[in-house]
Every structure is written in C-alpha cells, then in structure tokens.
Coordinates of C-alpha atoms in Angstrom, one line a residue:
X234 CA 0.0 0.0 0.0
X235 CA 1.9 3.5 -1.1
X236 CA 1.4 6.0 1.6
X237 CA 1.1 9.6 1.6
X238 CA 0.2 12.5 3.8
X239 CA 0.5 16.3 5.4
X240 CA 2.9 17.2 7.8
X241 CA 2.5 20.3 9.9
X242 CA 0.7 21.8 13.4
X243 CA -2.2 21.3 14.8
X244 CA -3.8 19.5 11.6
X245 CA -7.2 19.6 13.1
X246 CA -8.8 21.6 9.8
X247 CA -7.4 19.5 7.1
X248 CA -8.2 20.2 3.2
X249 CA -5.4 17.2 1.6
X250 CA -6.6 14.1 3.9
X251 CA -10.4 15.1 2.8
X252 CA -9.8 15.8 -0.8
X253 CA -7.2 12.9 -1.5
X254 CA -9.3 10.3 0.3
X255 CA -12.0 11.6 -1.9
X256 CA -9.9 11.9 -5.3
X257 CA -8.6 8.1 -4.3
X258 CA -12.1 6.5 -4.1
X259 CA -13.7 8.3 -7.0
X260 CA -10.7 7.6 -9.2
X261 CA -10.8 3.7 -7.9
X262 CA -7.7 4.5 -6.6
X263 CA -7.0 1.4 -4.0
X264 CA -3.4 1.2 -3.4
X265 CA -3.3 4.1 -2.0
X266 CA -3.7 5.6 1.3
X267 CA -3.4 9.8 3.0
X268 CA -2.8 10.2 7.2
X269 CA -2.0 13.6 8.6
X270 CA 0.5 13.6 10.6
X271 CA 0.5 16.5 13.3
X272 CA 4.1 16.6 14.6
X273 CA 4.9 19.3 17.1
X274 CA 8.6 19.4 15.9
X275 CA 10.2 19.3 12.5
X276 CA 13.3 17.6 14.2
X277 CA 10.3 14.7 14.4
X278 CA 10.8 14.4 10.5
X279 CA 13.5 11.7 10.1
X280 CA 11.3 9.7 13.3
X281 CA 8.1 9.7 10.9
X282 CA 9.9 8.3 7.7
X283 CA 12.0 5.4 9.8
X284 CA 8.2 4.8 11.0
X285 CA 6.6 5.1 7.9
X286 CA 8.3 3.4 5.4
X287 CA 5.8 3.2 2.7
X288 CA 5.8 7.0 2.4
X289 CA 5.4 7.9 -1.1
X290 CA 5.2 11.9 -1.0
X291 CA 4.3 14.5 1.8
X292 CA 2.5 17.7 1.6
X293 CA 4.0 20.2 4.0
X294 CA 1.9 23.1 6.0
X295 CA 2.3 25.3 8.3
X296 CA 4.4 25.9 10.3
X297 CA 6.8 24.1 8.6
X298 CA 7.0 25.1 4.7
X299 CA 10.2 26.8 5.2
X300 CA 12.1 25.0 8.3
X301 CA 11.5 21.5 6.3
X302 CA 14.6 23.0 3.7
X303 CA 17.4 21.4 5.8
X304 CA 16.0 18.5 5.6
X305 CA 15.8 17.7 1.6
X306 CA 18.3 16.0 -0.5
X307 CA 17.3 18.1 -3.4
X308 CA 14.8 20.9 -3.9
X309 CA 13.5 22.0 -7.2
X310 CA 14.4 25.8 -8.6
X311 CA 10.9 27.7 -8.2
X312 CA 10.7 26.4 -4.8
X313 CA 14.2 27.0 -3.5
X314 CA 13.5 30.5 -5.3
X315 CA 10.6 30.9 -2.8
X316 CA 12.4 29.8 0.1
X317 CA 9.2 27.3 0.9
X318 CA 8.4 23.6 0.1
X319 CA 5.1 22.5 0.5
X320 CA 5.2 18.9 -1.3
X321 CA 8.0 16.2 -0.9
X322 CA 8.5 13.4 -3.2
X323 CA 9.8 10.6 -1.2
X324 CA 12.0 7.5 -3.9
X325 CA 14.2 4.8 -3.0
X326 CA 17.9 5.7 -4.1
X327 CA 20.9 3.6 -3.1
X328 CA 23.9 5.2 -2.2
X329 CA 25.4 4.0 -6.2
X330 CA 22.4 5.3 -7.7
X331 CA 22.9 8.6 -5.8
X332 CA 26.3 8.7 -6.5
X333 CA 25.7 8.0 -10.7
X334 CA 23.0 11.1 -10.5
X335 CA 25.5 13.7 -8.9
X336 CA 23.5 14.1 -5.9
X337 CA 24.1 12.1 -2.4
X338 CA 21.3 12.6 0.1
X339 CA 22.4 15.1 2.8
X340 CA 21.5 12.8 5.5
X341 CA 23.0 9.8 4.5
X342 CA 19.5 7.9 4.5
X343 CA 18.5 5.3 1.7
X344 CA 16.1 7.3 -0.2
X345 CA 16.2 10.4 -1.6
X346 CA 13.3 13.3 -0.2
X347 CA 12.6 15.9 -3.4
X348 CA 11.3 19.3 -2.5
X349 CA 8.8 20.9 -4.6
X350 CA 6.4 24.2 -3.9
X351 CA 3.1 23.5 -5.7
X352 CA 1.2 26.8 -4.1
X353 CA 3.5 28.9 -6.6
X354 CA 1.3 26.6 -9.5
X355 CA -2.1 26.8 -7.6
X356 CA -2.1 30.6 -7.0
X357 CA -0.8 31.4 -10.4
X358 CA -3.6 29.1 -12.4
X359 CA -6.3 30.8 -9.9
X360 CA -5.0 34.2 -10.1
X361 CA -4.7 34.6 -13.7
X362 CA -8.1 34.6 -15.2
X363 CA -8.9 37.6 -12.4
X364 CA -6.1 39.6 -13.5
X365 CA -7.1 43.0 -15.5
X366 CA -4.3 45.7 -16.8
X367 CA -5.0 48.0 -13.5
X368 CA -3.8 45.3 -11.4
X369 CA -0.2 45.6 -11.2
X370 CA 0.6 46.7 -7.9
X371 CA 0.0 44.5 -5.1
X372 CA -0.4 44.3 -1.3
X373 CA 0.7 40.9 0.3
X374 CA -0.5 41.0 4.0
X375 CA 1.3 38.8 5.6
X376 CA 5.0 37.4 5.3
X377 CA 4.9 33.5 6.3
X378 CA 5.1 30.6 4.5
X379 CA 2.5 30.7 2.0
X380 CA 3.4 34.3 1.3
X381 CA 7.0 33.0 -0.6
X382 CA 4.4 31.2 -3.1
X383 CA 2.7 34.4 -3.9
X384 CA 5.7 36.6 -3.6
X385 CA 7.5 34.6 -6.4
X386 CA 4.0 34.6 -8.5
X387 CA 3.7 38.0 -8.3
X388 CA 7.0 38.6 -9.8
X389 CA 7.1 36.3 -12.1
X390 CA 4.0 37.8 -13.6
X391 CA 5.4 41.9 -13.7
X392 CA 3.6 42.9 -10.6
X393 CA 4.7 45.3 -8.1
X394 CA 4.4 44.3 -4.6
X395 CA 4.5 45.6 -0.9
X396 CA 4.4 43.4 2.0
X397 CA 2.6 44.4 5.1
X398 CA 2.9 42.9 8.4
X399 CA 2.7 43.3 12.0
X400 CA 6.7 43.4 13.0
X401 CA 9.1 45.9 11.5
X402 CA 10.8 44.4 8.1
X403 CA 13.3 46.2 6.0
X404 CA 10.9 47.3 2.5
X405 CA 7.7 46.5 4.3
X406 CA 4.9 48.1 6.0
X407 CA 3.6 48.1 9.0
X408 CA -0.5 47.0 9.3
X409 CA -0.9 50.1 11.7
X410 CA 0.9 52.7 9.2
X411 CA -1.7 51.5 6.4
X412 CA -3.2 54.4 5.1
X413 CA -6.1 55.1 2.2
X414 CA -3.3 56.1 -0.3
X415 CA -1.7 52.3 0.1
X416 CA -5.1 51.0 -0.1
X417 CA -5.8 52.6 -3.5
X418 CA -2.4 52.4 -5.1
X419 CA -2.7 48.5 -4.6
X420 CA -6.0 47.4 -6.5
X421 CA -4.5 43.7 -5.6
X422 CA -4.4 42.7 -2.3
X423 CA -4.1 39.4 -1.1
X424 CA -4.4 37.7 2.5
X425 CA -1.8 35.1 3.2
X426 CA -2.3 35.3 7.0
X427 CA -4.6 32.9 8.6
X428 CA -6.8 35.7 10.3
X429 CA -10.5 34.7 9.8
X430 CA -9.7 31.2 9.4
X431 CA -12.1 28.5 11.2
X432 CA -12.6 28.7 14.5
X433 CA -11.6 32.4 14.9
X434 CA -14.2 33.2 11.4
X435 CA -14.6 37.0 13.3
X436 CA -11.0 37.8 12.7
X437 CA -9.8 40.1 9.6
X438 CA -6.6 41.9 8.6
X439 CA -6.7 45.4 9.7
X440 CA -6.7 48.0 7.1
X441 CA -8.5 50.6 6.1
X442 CA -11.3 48.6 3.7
X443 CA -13.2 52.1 3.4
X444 CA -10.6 52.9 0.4
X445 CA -11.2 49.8 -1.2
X446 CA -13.0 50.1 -4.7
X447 CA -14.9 48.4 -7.4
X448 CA -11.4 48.1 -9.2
X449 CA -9.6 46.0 -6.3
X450 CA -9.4 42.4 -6.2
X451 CA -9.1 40.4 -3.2
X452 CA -7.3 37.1 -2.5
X453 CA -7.9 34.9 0.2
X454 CA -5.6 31.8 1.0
X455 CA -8.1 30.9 3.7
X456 CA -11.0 28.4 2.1
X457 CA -12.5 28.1 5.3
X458 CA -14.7 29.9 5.6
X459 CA -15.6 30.6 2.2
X460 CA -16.4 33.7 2.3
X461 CA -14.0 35.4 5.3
X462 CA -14.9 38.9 6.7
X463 CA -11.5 39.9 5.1
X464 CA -13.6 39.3 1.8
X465 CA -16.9 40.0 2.8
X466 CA -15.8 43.5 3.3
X467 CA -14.0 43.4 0.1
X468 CA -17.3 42.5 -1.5
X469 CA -19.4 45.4 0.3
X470 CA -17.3 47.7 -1.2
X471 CA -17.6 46.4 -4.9
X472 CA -14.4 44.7 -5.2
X473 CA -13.6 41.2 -6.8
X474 CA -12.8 38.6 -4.3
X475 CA -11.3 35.0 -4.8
X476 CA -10.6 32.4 -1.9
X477 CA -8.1 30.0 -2.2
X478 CA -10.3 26.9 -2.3
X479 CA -9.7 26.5 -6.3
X480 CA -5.7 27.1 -5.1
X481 CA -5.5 24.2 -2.9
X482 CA -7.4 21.5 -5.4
X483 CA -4.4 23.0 -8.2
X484 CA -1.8 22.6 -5.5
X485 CA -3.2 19.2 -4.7
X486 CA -3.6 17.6 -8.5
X487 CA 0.1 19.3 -8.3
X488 CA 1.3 17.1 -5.9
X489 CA -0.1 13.9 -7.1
X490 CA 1.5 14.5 -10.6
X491 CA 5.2 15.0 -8.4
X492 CA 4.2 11.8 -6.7
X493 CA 3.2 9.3 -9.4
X494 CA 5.1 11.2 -12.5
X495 CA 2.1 11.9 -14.0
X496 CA 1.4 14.9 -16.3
X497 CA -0.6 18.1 -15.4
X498 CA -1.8 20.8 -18.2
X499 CA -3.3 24.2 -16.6

C-alpha cells in the first residue's frame, strides 16, 4: 500500500486528507492511502519516515513550509526561489544510484526526499483569469510561508508588490501605518495570513477597507470559511474577491503529478 500524507501543526482543519481520500475513491484509486501527521517538531521528521516506510510523498503546512529545507536532499528551482516547500516526493535511491546522478542525500538515509512548492502553480492558475491591466501593484498582507508562493507569483507575472505585516521588516509596511493612499495604489491585495480562518471566522486583517474600490481584487488563502470577513468587506465595497479553495485542489492535483510522475496541463 503506497502511503502519503501532510505534515504540519495542529492539523485539526485539514483540506489534503479530505480531498485525497476523496480523489482516491472516485478515481478507484485502492493502493493508496493519506494520514496527517501533526508533529509538534520538524526535528520529528526523520522519526516519521524510519516509521513510515511506505511514504510515497508528503504535503507540507504550516508551520513548517520553510524550516523542512534542511532537511531535503534536493529541492526544485521555483521552490528554492521561494524559500518554501510544500510537497516532498519521497524514492528509494541507493547510495550508487545517488552517487551515478551527482546528488548524495544530505543525511545519508536510503532514499532520496525531493522538495517541490506546488502553491507557486495553484495561486498562479487561480490568479490569472482575475487579472485585469489595473492590477499591477500589489499588497501581500502577511510574510509567512505561504506568502513565498505568492511573492514569487507576483514577480514572475510583472507585478509590483508591498508586504505588510505586524513586526518591523526592511521594505515592508507596518499593518498600523496602512493608510487610504496604500489602499488605493494597490488594487490587488491578497491575505496570506490565517486571520479569519475557522474557528476564529470574526477575525480580519486590519486595514482601512473604506478605500477599497470596485477596481480592487481580493485574494484569500483561507478556504475556510468561504467567504472570510477579510472578503466579505472586500465585497461590500464592490471589489472582486477569490478564496483560495480553487488554489488548494491546483496545489493538490500538483502534488499527485510530483508523486506518481504523471502529467498536469493548466
């Protein structure tokens, strides 16, 4: 039975488990099998795959996505770009086999753990079709994880961005110096934190949503809720708003291409 699963902290809301155990019976998929597994460390990493050793592929989340790096044997170019891995592919490699393709594992195990970062693909294919000519500057609110996906998507794509969070960053700004100018120079502005995710649905970013226009588009990571206050205000003022469900199920069919070596078209 090939195994595969999501690492990351608490794991009590989880889309990947749901959806894959759903993709695997519709698809008569029955070789195959998705656990979460909530580890409180990442140093519990190299535990869980000496325990699990028909691991086919991980999805990483939060917190995670960044610390797993030091871990990897090899870690593909958009994803080192973004500084975040949020799917592993997991192969047996012998220490010849490793040695005949250039690259021995960093941790001297017998198989070889590939990092890949398949939010970069499911923001981009989810973004797009939104995009209009007005949108090219850009508000990222938040600066974690998930916000190295959308920061590389961003530029890859010729749009200007600022980052805004709570702590004081060089080049960013601060959530309580957000004025109405910021609000309508950016006509994209995308949530990355988790505020207003299930259970705390009351919670939003603060900024001033009073600038917000008819020509803004909001992005939510959060798909839980659907509809988040963050973009329920959005709405009340007229702009376009997106939540990152459609992101996740890209991200997902993303993985399971990695995994199995299967082919994706967008």
């Amino acid at each position: 039975m090939k195994q595969y699963g999501l690492i990351g902290y608490p794991l009590s809301h989880s889309f990947s488990k749901k959806y894959f155990t759903a993709k695997f019976e519709n698809e008569k998929i029955t070789d195959s099998v998705y656990d979460l597994f909530p580890i409180e460390h990442i140093t519990q990493l190299p535990q869980l795959l000496k325990d699990n050793p028909h691991l086919c592929g991980l999805n990483v989340t939060i917190p995670y996505k960044q610390s797993v790096l030091k871990y990897l044997d090899w870690i593909e170019h958009d994803a080192k770009n973004a500084g975040a891995v949020n799917c592993i592919r997991i192969s047996s490699e012998s220490p010849v086999e490793a040695a005949f393709s250039g690259e021995v594992g960093i941790t001297g195990h017998d198989f070889r753990l590939e990092g890949f970062n398949t939010d970069i693909y499911g923001f981009e294919m989810s973004l797009k079709p939104l995009l209009e000519d007005h949108h090219d500057q850009a508000l990222v609110l938040g600066d974690g994880g998930a916000a190295m996906a959308v920061k590389c998507v961003l530029e890859s794509l010729g749009i200007n961005f600022k980052v805004v969070t709570r702590k004081p960053h060089p080049g960013n700004i601060l959530f309580k110096d957000l004025a109405t100018r910021h609000i309508r120079q950016h006509t994209l502005i995308i949530n990355t934190t988790p505020l207003g995710m299930v259970p705390n649905v009351k919670e939003y970013p603060p900024i001033p949503y009073e600038a917000i226009t008819e020509d803004h588009l909001l992005y939510d990571l959060i798909y839980n809720p659907e509809k988040t206050v963050f973009l329920e205000k959005g709405e009340q003022q007229g702009a376009t708003i997106k939540n990152g469900y459609e992101m996740l199920v890209l991200q997902a069919e993303k993985s399971w291409e990695i995994w199995t070596h299967k082919e994706i078209h967008p």
